GROMACS .gro file of C-alpha atoms in nm:
model
  207
    1MET     CA    1   0.000   0.000   0.000
    2ARG     CA    2   0.132   0.338  -0.094
    3TRP     CA    3   0.088   0.645   0.116
    4PRO     CA    4   0.016   0.973  -0.054
    5ILE     CA    5   0.316   1.201  -0.083
    6SER     CA    6   0.164   1.456   0.154
    7SER     CA    7   0.110   1.189   0.419
    8ARG     CA    8   0.470   1.065   0.386
    9VAL     CA    9   0.601   1.419   0.425
   10ASN     CA   10   0.394   1.475   0.736
   11ARG     CA   11   0.512   1.147   0.888
   12GLY     CA   12   0.873   1.241   0.811
   13LEU     CA   13   0.836   1.581   0.974
   14LEU     CA   14   0.680   1.424   1.282
   15ALA     CA   15   0.965   1.174   1.306
   16MET     CA   16   1.225   1.451   1.280
   17ALA     CA   17   1.043   1.655   1.543
   18GLY     CA   18   1.036   1.355   1.776
   19LEU     CA   19   1.408   1.292   1.730
   20GLY     CA   20   1.479   1.658   1.793
   21LEU     CA   21   1.281   1.654   2.117
   22VAL     CA   22   1.464   1.341   2.238
   23ALA     CA   23   1.802   1.500   2.154
   24TRP     CA   24   1.710   1.822   2.339
   25LEU     CA   25   1.602   1.632   2.650
   26ALA     CA   26   1.923   1.426   2.645
   27TRP     CA   27   2.140   1.738   2.614
   28HIS     CA   28   1.944   1.919   2.885
   29ASN     CA   29   1.998   1.636   3.133
   30LEU     CA   30   2.365   1.602   3.041
   31ALA     CA   31   2.422   1.976   3.070
   32ASP     CA   32   2.277   1.973   3.422
   33GLU     CA   33   2.525   1.704   3.520
   34LEU     CA   34   2.824   1.880   3.363
   35ALA     CA   35   2.743   2.232   3.487
   36LEU     CA   36   2.944   2.369   3.781
   37PRO     CA   37   2.746   2.401   4.105
   38ARG     CA   38   2.603   2.745   4.165
   39ASP     CA   39   2.493   2.914   4.485
   40THR     CA   40   2.200   3.128   4.376
   41ALA     CA   41   2.116   3.236   4.729
   42SER     CA   42   2.437   3.397   4.852
   43GLY     CA   43   2.551   3.591   4.547
   44TYR     CA   44   2.908   3.603   4.676
   45ALA     CA   45   3.195   3.730   4.464
   46GLN     CA   46   3.461   3.494   4.595
   47ARG     CA   47   3.525   3.210   4.837
   48LEU     CA   48   3.849   3.156   5.027
   49ASP     CA   49   3.944   2.818   5.172
   50ASN     CA   50   4.147   2.804   5.497
   51PRO     CA   51   4.230   3.177   5.494
   52ILE     CA   52   4.457   3.345   5.751
   53SER     CA   53   4.464   3.720   5.815
   54TRP     CA   54   4.656   3.953   6.043
   55GLN     CA   55   4.557   4.290   6.189
   56TYR     CA   56   4.777   4.559   6.343
   57ASP     CA   57   4.684   4.802   6.617
   58GLU     CA   58   4.701   5.181   6.610
   59ALA     CA   59   5.068   5.166   6.719
   60GLY     CA   60   5.161   4.935   6.434
   61GLN     CA   61   5.195   4.623   6.650
   62LEU     CA   62   5.039   4.293   6.551
   63ALA     CA   63   4.702   4.277   6.728
   64TYR     CA   64   4.546   3.953   6.613
   65GLN     CA   65   4.557   3.654   6.383
   66LEU     CA   66   4.236   3.519   6.233
   67GLN     CA   67   4.191   3.173   6.080
   68SER     CA   68   3.884   3.011   5.931
   69THR     CA   69   3.803   2.696   5.739
   70GLN     CA   70   3.623   2.907   5.479
   71ALA     CA   71   3.547   3.273   5.410
   72ILE     CA   72   3.272   3.382   5.170
   73GLN     CA   73   3.251   3.739   5.046
   74LEU     CA   74   2.916   3.900   5.127
   75ASP     CA   75   2.744   4.191   4.959
   76GLN     CA   76   2.933   4.518   4.982
   77THR     CA   77   2.825   4.759   5.256
   78ALA     CA   78   2.885   5.129   5.314
   79THR     CA   79   3.200   5.044   5.509
   80GLY     CA   80   3.335   4.794   5.255
   81ASP     CA   81   3.318   4.422   5.195
   82ARG     CA   82   3.240   4.167   5.464
   83TYR     CA   83   3.334   3.802   5.477
   84GLU     CA   84   3.131   3.525   5.636
   85LEU     CA   85   3.348   3.282   5.833
   86ASP     CA   86   3.310   2.913   5.912
   87SER     CA   87   3.462   2.790   6.241
   88PRO     CA   88   3.673   3.103   6.301
   89ARG     CA   89   3.971   3.087   6.536
   90VAL     CA   90   4.117   3.412   6.666
   91THR     CA   91   4.439   3.486   6.853
   92LEU     CA   92   4.435   3.826   7.028
   93LEU     CA   93   4.783   3.951   7.112
   94ASP     CA   94   4.864   4.182   7.401
   95ALA     CA   95   5.078   4.489   7.353
   96ASP     CA   96   5.319   4.330   7.603
   97PRO     CA   97   5.476   4.020   7.440
   98ALA     CA   98   5.516   3.862   7.785
   99VAL     CA   99   5.138   3.848   7.836
  100PRO     CA  100   4.975   3.533   7.697
  101PRO     CA  101   4.733   3.589   7.408
  102TRP     CA  102   4.360   3.536   7.417
  103THR     CA  103   4.245   3.249   7.196
  104LEU     CA  104   3.887   3.237   7.074
  105ARG     CA  105   3.672   2.987   6.884
  106ALA     CA  106   3.318   3.006   6.751
  107GLU     CA  107   3.087   2.827   6.512
  108ARG     CA  108   3.069   3.117   6.266
  109GLY     CA  109   3.151   3.483   6.225
  110THR     CA  110   3.200   3.781   5.997
  111VAL     CA  111   3.491   4.016   5.940
  112THR     CA  112   3.524   4.341   5.750
  113ASP     CA  113   3.775   4.345   5.466
  114ARG     CA  114   3.999   4.583   5.661
  115GLY     CA  115   3.971   4.381   5.980
  116GLU     CA  116   3.839   4.663   6.199
  117THR     CA  117   3.550   4.453   6.329
  118VAL     CA  118   3.519   4.079   6.386
  119GLU     CA  119   3.187   3.931   6.493
  120LEU     CA  120   3.182   3.582   6.644
  121ALA     CA  121   2.860   3.387   6.697
  122GLY     CA  122   2.755   3.045   6.817
  123SER     CA  123   2.920   2.883   7.123
  124VAL     CA  124   3.186   3.152   7.154
  125HIS     CA  125   3.469   3.047   7.386
  126ALA     CA  126   3.768   3.262   7.478
  127GLN     CA  127   4.052   3.189   7.715
  128ARG     CA  128   4.386   3.323   7.829
  129GLU     CA  129   4.653   3.109   7.992
  130PRO     CA  130   4.767   3.188   8.351
  131HIS     CA  131   4.994   3.489   8.388
  132GLN     CA  132   5.160   3.621   8.705
  133GLU     CA  133   4.894   3.625   8.980
  134ARG     CA  134   4.613   3.550   8.736
  135GLY     CA  135   4.496   3.197   8.665
  136LEU     CA  136   4.324   3.069   8.353
  137LEU     CA  137   4.066   3.323   8.235
  138GLU     CA  138   3.767   3.207   8.031
  139LEU     CA  139   3.476   3.380   7.863
  140THR     CA  140   3.172   3.206   7.714
  141THR     CA  141   2.883   3.369   7.529
  142GLU     CA  142   2.677   3.335   7.211
  143GLN     CA  143   2.794   3.651   7.037
  144LEU     CA  144   3.104   3.866   7.065
  145TRP     CA  145   3.231   4.172   6.876
  146LEU     CA  146   3.606   4.230   6.855
  147TYR     CA  147   3.785   4.555   6.771
  148PRO     CA  148   4.145   4.436   6.740
  149ALA     CA  149   4.308   4.771   6.662
  150GLN     CA  150   4.166   4.908   6.990
  151ARG     CA  151   4.222   4.581   7.178
  152ARG     CA  152   3.859   4.581   7.290
  153ALA     CA  153   3.570   4.335   7.286
  154ARG     CA  154   3.203   4.351   7.381
  155THR     CA  155   2.886   4.147   7.387
  156ASP     CA  156   2.524   4.255   7.423
  157VAL     CA  157   2.401   3.907   7.517
  158PRO     CA  158   2.454   3.715   7.844
  159ALA     CA  159   2.811   3.611   7.907
  160ARG     CA  160   3.004   3.419   8.172
  161PHE     CA  161   3.353   3.520   8.282
  162SER     CA  162   3.558   3.297   8.511
  163GLU     CA  163   3.904   3.237   8.653
  164THR     CA  164   4.063   2.906   8.750
  165ALA     CA  165   4.368   2.871   8.971
  166PRO     CA  166   4.682   2.698   8.836
  167ASP     CA  167   4.589   2.381   9.026
  168GLY     CA  168   4.252   2.369   8.847
  169THR     CA  169   4.030   2.488   9.132
  170PRO     CA  170   3.780   2.764   9.047
  171ARG     CA  171   3.850   3.108   9.191
  172TRP     CA  172   3.541   3.295   9.075
  173HIS     CA  173   3.286   3.324   8.802
  174SER     CA  174   3.056   3.606   8.701
  175ASN     CA  175   2.745   3.615   8.483
  176ALA     CA  176   2.630   3.941   8.327
  177GLU     CA  177   2.380   4.058   8.065
  178LYS     CA  178   2.643   4.264   7.882
  179ILE     CA  179   3.020   4.300   7.907
  180ALA     CA  180   3.296   4.514   7.761
  181LEU     CA  181   3.656   4.398   7.782
  182ASP     CA  182   3.973   4.597   7.725
  183TRP     CA  183   4.237   4.326   7.715
  184GLY     CA  184   4.515   4.580   7.665
  185ILE     CA  185   4.475   4.721   8.017
  186GLU     CA  186   4.280   4.424   8.160
  187VAL     CA  187   3.958   4.606   8.244
  188LEU     CA  188   3.626   4.421   8.245
  189THR     CA  189   3.303   4.622   8.257
  190GLN     CA  190   2.974   4.445   8.327
  191THR     CA  191   2.627   4.595   8.290
  192GLY     CA  192   2.272   4.480   8.345
  193GLN     CA  193   2.203   4.207   8.598
  194VAL     CA  194   2.532   4.073   8.736
  195ARG     CA  195   2.572   3.762   8.948
  196ASP     CA  196   2.912   3.682   9.102
  197GLU     CA  197   3.041   3.383   9.293
  198ILE     CA  198   3.384   3.412   9.452
  199GLN     CA  199   3.553   3.119   9.620
  200PRO     CA  200   3.702   3.178   9.968
  201GLY     CA  201   4.069   3.265   9.955
  202SER     CA  202   4.064   3.371   9.587
  203THR     CA  203   4.240   3.684   9.467
  204GLY     CA  204   3.918   3.837   9.335
  205LYS     CA  205   3.834   3.932   8.978
  206THR     CA  206   3.937   4.202   8.737
  207ASP     CA  207   3.785   4.544   8.805
   0.00000   0.00000   0.00000
């Protein structure tokens, strides 16, 4: 049986269209597999793996070292770029080299591109090794802002500050709603509701 020419042409066109659709679907699926992953939510310009940065104080001395497993550039602000940090680790250096540094860890954080401000968040833990008459100093909170060039830190959420003697026995601990710390001159300022507990025979806490 012979088909009319017009019918054969129509069947040929339909076959070609079907093959074209199959080819397009195959390419579309393959292209999705070959394409590089994209983060459409963050819109960052760059990502840094295992970065390390240094910041100097107003006198030109090294003030801190900042490490992170990853830093992602955020949208630019009026004060410059900011970077989002994963598992940041900070070493805050005293102006006196003989004084042990403060070491801090947190789950996440942000830092400005010039390093003027570092924000730590999520299980923030800071400590300084014993020095002279002071034992081990520790600070725990959920959010902490650092200003390395000024050697200052603050938090506007509840924080716990404590000191442990060299033999491991607690000397005192203090809970406050807000704190401000100047680690250059070792001054701790607490505001809001403050609750202290001092062990008998301890040397007391920083003013």
